[in-house]
XYZ file of C-alpha atoms in Angstrom:
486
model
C 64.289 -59.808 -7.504
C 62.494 -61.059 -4.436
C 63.015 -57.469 -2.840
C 61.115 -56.246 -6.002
C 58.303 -58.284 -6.322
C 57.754 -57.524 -2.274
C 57.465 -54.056 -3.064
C 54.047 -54.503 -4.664
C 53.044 -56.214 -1.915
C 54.111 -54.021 0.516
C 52.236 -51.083 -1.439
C 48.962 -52.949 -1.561
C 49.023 -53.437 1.937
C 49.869 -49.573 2.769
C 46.741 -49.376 0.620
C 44.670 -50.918 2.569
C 45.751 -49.880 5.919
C 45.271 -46.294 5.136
C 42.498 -46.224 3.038
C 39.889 -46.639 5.243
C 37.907 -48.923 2.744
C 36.637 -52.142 3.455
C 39.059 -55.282 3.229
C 36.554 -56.744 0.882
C 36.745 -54.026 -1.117
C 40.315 -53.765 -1.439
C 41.072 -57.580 -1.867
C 38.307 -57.314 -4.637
C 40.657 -54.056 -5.934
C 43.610 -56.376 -5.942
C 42.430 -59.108 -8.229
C 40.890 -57.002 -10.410
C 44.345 -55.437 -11.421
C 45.636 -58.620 -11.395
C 43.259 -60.199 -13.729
C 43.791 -56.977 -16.219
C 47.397 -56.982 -15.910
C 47.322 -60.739 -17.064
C 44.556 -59.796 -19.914
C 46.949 -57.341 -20.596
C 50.402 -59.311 -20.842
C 49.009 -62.321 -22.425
C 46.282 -61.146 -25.029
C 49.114 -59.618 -27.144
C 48.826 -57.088 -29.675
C 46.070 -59.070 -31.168
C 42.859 -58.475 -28.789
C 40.073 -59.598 -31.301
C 38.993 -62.317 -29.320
C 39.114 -60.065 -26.570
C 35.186 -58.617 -25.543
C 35.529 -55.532 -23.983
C 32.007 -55.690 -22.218
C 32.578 -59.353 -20.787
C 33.337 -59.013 -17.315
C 36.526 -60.666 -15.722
C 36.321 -64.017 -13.800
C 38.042 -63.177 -10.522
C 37.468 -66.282 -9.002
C 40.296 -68.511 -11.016
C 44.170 -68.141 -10.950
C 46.048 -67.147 -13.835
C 49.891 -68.376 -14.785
C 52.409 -67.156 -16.976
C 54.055 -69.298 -19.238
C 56.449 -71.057 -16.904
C 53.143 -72.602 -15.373
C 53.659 -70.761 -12.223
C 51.121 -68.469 -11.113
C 50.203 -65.003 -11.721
C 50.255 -62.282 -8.596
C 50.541 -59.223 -7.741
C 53.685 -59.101 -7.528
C 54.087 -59.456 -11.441
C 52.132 -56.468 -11.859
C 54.786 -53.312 -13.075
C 55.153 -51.300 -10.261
C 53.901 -48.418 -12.123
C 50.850 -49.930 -13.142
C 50.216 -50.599 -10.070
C 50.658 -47.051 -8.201
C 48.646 -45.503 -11.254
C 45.374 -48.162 -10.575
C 45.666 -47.201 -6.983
C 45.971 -43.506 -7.283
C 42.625 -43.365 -9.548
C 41.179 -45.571 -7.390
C 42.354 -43.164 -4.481
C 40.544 -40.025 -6.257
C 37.510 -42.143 -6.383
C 36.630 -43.634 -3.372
C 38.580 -41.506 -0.904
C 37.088 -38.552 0.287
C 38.902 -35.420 -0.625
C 40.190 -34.252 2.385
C 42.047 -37.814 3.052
C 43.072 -38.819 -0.384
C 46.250 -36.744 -0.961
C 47.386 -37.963 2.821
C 46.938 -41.312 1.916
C 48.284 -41.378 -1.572
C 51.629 -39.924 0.245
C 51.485 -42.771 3.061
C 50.977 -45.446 -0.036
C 54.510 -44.252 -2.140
C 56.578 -43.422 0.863
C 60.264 -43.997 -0.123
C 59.428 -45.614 -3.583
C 61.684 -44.865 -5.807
C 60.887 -43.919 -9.912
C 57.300 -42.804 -8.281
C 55.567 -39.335 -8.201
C 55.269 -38.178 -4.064
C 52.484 -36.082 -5.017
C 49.203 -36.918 -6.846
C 47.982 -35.665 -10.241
C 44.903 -34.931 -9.791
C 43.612 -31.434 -10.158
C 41.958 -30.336 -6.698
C 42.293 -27.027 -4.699
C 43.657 -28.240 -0.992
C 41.438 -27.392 1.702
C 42.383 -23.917 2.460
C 41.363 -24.333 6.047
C 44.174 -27.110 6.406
C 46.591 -24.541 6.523
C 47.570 -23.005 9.652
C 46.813 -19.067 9.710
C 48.941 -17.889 12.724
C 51.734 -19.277 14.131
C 50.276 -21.254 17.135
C 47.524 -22.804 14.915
C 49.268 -26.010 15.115
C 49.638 -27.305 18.440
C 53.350 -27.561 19.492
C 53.224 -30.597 21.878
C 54.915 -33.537 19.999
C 52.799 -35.292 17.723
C 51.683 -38.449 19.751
C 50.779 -35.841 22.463
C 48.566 -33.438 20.019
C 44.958 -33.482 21.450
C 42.543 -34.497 18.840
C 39.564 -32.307 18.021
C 37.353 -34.301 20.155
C 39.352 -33.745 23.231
C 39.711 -30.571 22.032
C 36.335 -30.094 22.501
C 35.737 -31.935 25.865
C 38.340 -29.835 27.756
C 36.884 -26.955 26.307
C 32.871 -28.306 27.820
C 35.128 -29.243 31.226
C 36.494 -25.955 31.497
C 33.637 -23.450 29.963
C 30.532 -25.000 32.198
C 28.857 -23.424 28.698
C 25.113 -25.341 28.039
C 25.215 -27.812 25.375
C 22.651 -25.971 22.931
C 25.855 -23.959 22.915
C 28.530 -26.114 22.903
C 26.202 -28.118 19.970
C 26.053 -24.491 18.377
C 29.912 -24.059 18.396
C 30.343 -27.418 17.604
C 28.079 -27.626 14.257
C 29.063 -23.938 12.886
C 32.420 -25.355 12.803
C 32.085 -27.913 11.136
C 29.594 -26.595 8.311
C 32.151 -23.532 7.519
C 34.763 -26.399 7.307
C 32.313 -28.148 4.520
C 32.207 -25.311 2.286
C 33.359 -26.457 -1.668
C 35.884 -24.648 -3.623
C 33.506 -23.172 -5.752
C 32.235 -20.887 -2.438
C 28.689 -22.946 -1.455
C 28.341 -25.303 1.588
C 27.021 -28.676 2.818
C 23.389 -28.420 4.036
C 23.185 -28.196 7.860
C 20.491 -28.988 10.387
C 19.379 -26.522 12.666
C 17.935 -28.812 15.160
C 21.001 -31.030 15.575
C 23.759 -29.212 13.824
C 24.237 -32.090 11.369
C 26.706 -31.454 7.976
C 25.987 -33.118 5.013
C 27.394 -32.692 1.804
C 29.578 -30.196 0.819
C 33.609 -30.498 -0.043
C 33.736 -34.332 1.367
C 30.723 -35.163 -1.487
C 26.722 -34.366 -2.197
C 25.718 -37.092 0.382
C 28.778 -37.350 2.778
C 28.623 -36.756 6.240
C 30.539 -33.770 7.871
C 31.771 -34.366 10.881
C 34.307 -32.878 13.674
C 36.854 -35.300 12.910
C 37.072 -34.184 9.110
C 38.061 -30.570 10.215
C 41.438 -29.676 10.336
C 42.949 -29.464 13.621
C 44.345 -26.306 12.650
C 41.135 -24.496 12.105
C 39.443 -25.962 15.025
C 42.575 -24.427 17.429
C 41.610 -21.108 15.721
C 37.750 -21.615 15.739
C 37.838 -22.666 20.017
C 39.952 -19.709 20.329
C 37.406 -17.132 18.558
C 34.893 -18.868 20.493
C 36.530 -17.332 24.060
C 35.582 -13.921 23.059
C 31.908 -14.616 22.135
C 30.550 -17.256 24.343
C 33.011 -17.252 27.441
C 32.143 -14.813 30.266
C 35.505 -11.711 30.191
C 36.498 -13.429 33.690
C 37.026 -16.961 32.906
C 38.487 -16.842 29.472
C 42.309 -16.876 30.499
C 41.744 -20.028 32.372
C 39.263 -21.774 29.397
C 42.667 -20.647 27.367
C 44.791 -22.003 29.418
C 43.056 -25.472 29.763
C 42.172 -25.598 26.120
C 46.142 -24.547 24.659
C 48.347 -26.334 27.216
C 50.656 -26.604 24.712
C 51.494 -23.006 24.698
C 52.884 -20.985 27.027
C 50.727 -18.141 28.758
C 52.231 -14.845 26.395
C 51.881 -17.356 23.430
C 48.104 -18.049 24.561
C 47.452 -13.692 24.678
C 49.390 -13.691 21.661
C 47.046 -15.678 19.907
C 44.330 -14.585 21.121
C 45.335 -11.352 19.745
C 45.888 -12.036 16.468
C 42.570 -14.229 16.354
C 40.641 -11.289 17.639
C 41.984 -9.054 15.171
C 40.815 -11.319 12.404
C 37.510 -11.973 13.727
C 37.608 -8.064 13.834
C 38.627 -8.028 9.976
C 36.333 -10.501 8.679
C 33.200 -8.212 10.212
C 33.858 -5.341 8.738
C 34.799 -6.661 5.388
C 31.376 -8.799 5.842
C 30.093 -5.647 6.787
C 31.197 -3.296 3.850
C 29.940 -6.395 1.173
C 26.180 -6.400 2.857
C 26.014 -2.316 2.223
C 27.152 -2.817 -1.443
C 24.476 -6.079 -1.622
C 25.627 -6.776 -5.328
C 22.963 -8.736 -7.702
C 24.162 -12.210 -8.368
C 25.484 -11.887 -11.926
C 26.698 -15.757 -11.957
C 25.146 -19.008 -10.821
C 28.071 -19.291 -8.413
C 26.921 -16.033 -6.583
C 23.560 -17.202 -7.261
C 23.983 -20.373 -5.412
C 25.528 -18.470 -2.734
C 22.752 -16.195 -2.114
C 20.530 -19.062 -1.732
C 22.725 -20.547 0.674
C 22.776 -17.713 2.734
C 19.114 -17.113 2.986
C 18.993 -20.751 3.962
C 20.932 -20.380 6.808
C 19.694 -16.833 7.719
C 16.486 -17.731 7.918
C 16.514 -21.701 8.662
C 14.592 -23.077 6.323
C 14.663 -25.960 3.635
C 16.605 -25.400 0.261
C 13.575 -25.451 -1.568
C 11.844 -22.600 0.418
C 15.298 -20.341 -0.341
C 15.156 -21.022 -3.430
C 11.548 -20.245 -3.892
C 12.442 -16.674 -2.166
C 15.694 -16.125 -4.808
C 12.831 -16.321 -7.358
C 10.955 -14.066 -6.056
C 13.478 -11.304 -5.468
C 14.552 -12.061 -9.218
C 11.012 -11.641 -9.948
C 10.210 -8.897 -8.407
C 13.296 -7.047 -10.513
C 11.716 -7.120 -13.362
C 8.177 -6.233 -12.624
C 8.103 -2.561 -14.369
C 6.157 -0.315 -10.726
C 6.235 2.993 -12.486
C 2.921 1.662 -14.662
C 0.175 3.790 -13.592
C -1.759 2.671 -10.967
C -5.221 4.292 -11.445
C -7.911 2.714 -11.152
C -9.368 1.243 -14.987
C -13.281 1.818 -15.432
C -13.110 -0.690 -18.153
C -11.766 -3.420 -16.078
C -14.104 -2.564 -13.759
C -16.375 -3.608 -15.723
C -15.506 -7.135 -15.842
C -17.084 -8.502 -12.925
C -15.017 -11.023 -11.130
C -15.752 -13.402 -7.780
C -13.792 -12.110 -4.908
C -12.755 -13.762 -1.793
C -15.308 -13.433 1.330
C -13.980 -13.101 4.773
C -13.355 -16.808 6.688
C -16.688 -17.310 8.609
C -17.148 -19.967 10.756
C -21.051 -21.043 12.401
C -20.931 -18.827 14.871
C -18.585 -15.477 13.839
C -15.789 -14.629 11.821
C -12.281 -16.109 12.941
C -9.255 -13.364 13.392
C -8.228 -12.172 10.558
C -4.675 -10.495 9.206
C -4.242 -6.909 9.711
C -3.683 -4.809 6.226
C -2.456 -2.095 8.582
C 0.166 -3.901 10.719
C 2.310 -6.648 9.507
C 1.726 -9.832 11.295
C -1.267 -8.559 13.383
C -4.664 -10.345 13.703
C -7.732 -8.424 14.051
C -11.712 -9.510 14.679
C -14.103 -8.975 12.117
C -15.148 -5.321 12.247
C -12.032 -4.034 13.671
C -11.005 -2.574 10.211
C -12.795 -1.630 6.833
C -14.003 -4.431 4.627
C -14.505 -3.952 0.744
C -18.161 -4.264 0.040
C -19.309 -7.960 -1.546
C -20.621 -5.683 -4.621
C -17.458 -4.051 -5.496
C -15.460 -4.702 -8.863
C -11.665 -5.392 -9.206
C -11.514 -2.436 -10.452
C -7.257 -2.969 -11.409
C -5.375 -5.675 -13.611
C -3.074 -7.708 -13.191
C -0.084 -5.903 -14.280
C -1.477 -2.715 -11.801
C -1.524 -5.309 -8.721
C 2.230 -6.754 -9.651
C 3.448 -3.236 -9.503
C 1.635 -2.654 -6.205
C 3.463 -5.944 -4.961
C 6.770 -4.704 -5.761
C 6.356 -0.902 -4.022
C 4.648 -2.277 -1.048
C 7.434 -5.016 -0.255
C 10.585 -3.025 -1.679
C 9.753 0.540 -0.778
C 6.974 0.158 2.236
C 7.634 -1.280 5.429
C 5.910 -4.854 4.417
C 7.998 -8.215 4.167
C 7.406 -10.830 1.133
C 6.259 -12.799 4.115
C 4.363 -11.057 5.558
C 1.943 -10.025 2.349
C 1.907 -13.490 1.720
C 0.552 -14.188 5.264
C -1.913 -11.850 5.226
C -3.402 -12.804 2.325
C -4.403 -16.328 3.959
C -4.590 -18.667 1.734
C -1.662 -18.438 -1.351
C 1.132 -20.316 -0.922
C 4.663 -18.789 -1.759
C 4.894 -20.714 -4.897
C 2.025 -19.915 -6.169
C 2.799 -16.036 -5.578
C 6.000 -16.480 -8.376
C 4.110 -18.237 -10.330
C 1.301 -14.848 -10.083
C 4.571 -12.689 -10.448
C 6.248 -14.713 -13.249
C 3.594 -13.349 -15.276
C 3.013 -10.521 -17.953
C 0.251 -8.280 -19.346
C -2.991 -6.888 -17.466
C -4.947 -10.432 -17.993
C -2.441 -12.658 -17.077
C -2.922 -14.045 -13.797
C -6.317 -13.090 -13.423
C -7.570 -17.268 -12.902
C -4.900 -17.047 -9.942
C -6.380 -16.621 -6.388
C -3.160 -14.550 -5.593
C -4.351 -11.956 -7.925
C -8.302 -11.202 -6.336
C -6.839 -11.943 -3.048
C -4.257 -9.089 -3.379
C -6.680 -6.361 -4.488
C -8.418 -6.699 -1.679
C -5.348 -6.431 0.511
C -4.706 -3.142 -1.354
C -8.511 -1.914 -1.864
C -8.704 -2.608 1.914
C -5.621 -0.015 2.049
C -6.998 2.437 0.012
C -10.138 2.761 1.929
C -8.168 3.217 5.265
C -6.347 6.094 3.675
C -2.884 4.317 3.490
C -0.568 4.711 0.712
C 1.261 1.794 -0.491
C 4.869 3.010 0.936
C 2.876 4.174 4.379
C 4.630 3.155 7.939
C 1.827 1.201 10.256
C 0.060 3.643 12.331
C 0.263 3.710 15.943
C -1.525 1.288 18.194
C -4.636 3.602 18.241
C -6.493 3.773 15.682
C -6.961 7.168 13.968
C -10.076 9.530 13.386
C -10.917 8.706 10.448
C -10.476 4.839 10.867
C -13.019 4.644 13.605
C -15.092 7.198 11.318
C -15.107 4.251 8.341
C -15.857 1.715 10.972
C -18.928 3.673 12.568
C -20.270 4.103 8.654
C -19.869 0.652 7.865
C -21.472 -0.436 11.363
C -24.879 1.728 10.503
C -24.907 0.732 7.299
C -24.871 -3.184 8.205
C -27.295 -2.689 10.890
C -29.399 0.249 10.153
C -28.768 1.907 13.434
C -26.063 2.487 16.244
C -22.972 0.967 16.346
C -22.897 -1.877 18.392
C -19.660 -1.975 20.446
C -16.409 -3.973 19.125
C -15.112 -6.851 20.845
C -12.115 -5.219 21.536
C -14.921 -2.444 23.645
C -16.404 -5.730 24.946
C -13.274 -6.633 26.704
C -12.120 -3.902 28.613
C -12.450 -3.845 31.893
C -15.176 -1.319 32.965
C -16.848 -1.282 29.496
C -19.805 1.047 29.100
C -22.017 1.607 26.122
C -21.353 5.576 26.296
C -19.621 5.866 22.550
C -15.705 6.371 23.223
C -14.044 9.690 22.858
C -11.844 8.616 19.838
């Protein structure tokens, strides 16, 4: 009997040593399935005086009906193991919990050895070649950590690198079953989230040891000079011997090999997300591609998706009878003096000064709708050489969500209160007067015939005589005022 009652006691405490919560939290733990167990054994079958919303007072002792008191020990063992286990799934994180609920039942007998909870095990847990695990005896097994610092010891690699190495890891080890990640950043190569929970920390020591082996080892062939890699391997794997250490490193190689070209033959096929998993997935990845916030990939998702459905084979004429509607366009940025740089509708991501390419005239009508400049949108960033980015810089001013928001919309007037919208025929008009068509490459650094030919007419027709030399003529060295010969 007294080797019985131990056993619950001996459970509890397995509990709490392996756990990893708080001893305040698990003593609290222990009377509260105390105090229900006694609720439960002496309310009887009768529980009408019995309020299921008053809490239970913990801070008294209970006792049977001997008058001796009531423990843990006169909990059923089975009650027992069942409170801990859910309490296990709960506050445990998910790469511990199955570990620990195996340390707590050890050797008891009438109990399950494996939890019954439905979770898919950490596929990164299991080793993938045959020296994955180290094969030193266990109390001899280096950690990841030391892992790590023999690798720094041995590599003499800088530690933006080793910080690099470090935090990749560790984010690919925080991806959820469901194929998305924990959100990393870029600046310190901190994990957050992912398979551990939405606000859990990532960190080295919740990788598998396994995968970190395998990870240092793939690292040898991309950040270790060809010369010093046997000895980093050497160092690094001391548990294996040296035709075990090539042996791995073959087999790691060739699936470093086999994951780029099956990466490789997905990106041709570039599949449209069909599901939110895939969608979540996609804006994961142009998260980390480009290193920005969620909210900015998202934003960009939305804009792809948007520009899918904008219909480009509309005719793009010019309409004479929304010409007619007189608008107020955007002027050029002046400041007291002159004009600030402005972007190039020519080159993506160039700055010109005033003069160095065609303006619209202030008198001119938007002489397109809406639905004409969407369309124009689409071609120029999906079948010209332009970025999404880099339209949206050059129009100087829109902001990216305000963009989708011009996109989201249908029908020739819809749109038209949006700055996006007067802001983006003059981008295009601007185009059209330089003789560029919307799927045109950028011309060469110098400028062509008939661009300097625009920018002579417009110079004599601002100021009624000759053309008064460009800054850019200004500031070469041995400027004259003869005209040039382009």
């Amino acid at each position: 009997m007294t080797c019985r009652n131990n056993r619950q006691n001996e459970i509890y405490d397995r509990f709490k040593r392996h756990s990893g919560l708080s001893s305040d939290h698990v003593d609290l733990f222990r009377d509260c399935i105390v105090a229900t167990e006694h609720e439960n054994q002496w309310s009887g079958s009768d529980d009408s005086d019995i309020d299921d919303e008053d809490e239970l007072d913990l801070g008294v002792k209970r006792y049977k009906a001997d008058g001796s008191e009531f423990t843990l020990a006169d909990v059923p063992l089975r009650s027992l193991v069942e409170a801990i286990e859910a309490h296990i799934k709960m506050y445990v994180g998910e790469h511990r919990r199955t570990e620990v609920y195996k340390l707590v039942v050890e050797g008891v007998h009438g109990i399950k050895q494996t939890p019954q909870w439905d979770r898919v095990d950490n596929p990164r847990a299991k080793p993938q070649t045959p020296f994955s695990e180290s094969r030193a005896p266990p109390k001899f097994r280096q950690p990841n950590h030391l892992l790590f610092e023999t690798f720094q010891a041995v590599a003499k690699v800088s530690p933006e690198t080793l910080a690099r190495i470090r935090g990749m890891i560790v984010w690919r080890d925080s991806q959820r079953s469901n194929g998305t990640w924990g959100a990393i950043n870029w600046d310190t190569f901190k994990v957050t989230g992912g398979r551990l929970g939405p606000t859990e920390e990532h960190t080295l020591a919740d990788v598998p040891n396994c995968y970190v082996r395998d990870c240092l080892m793939a690292s040898t062939f991309t950040c270790i000079d060809k010369e010093k890699r046997d000895l980093v391997r050497e160092e690094v794997f001391s548990d294996l011997t040296l035709s075990q250490i090539k042996e791995y490193a073959e087999i790691i190689e060739g699936m470093e090999h086999e994951a780029q070209t099956h990466g490789s033959a997905k990106a041709k096929k570039r599949p449209k997300p069909s599901k939110a998993v895939d969608r979540a997935r996609s804006v994961r990845e142009i998260q980390y591609r480009r290193k920005i916030s969620p909210q900015e990939a998202e934003c960009i998702m939305k804009q792809e998706e948007l520009l899918d459905v904008i219909d480009s084979t509309i005719n793009l004429a010019p309409d004479p009878s929304f010409a007619a509607r007189r608008m107020k366009r955007p002027q050029p940025h002046q400041t007291l003096f002159s004009s600030r740089p402005r972007y190039s509708v020519l080159k993506p991501g160039a700055l010109i000064e005033e003069g160095d390419e065609v303006s619209v005239p202030s008198d001119s009508d938007i002489d397109r709708d809406c639905d004409q400049v969407r369309a124009m949108i689409k071609i120029l960033v999906r079948e010209g050489h332009w970025t999404m980015e880099q339209f949206t810089r050059a129009l100087e001013g829109p902001r990216r969500q305000q963009i989708s928001n011009f996109l989201e919309k249908r029908g020739p007037l819809q749109g038209k209160q949006s700055q996006v919208f007067p802001l983006s025929w003059d981008f295009f008009k601007r185009r059209e007067l330089l003789g560029l068509e919307l799927t045109a490459p950028p011309p060469k650094p110098k400028l062509g015939r008939e661009v300097q030919a625009l920018r002579g007419v417009q110079s004599a027709g601002r100021h009624r005589g000759t053309k008064r030399p460009s800054l850019d003529d200004l500031r070469r060295p041995g400027h004259s005022s003869k005209k040039s010969k382009y």
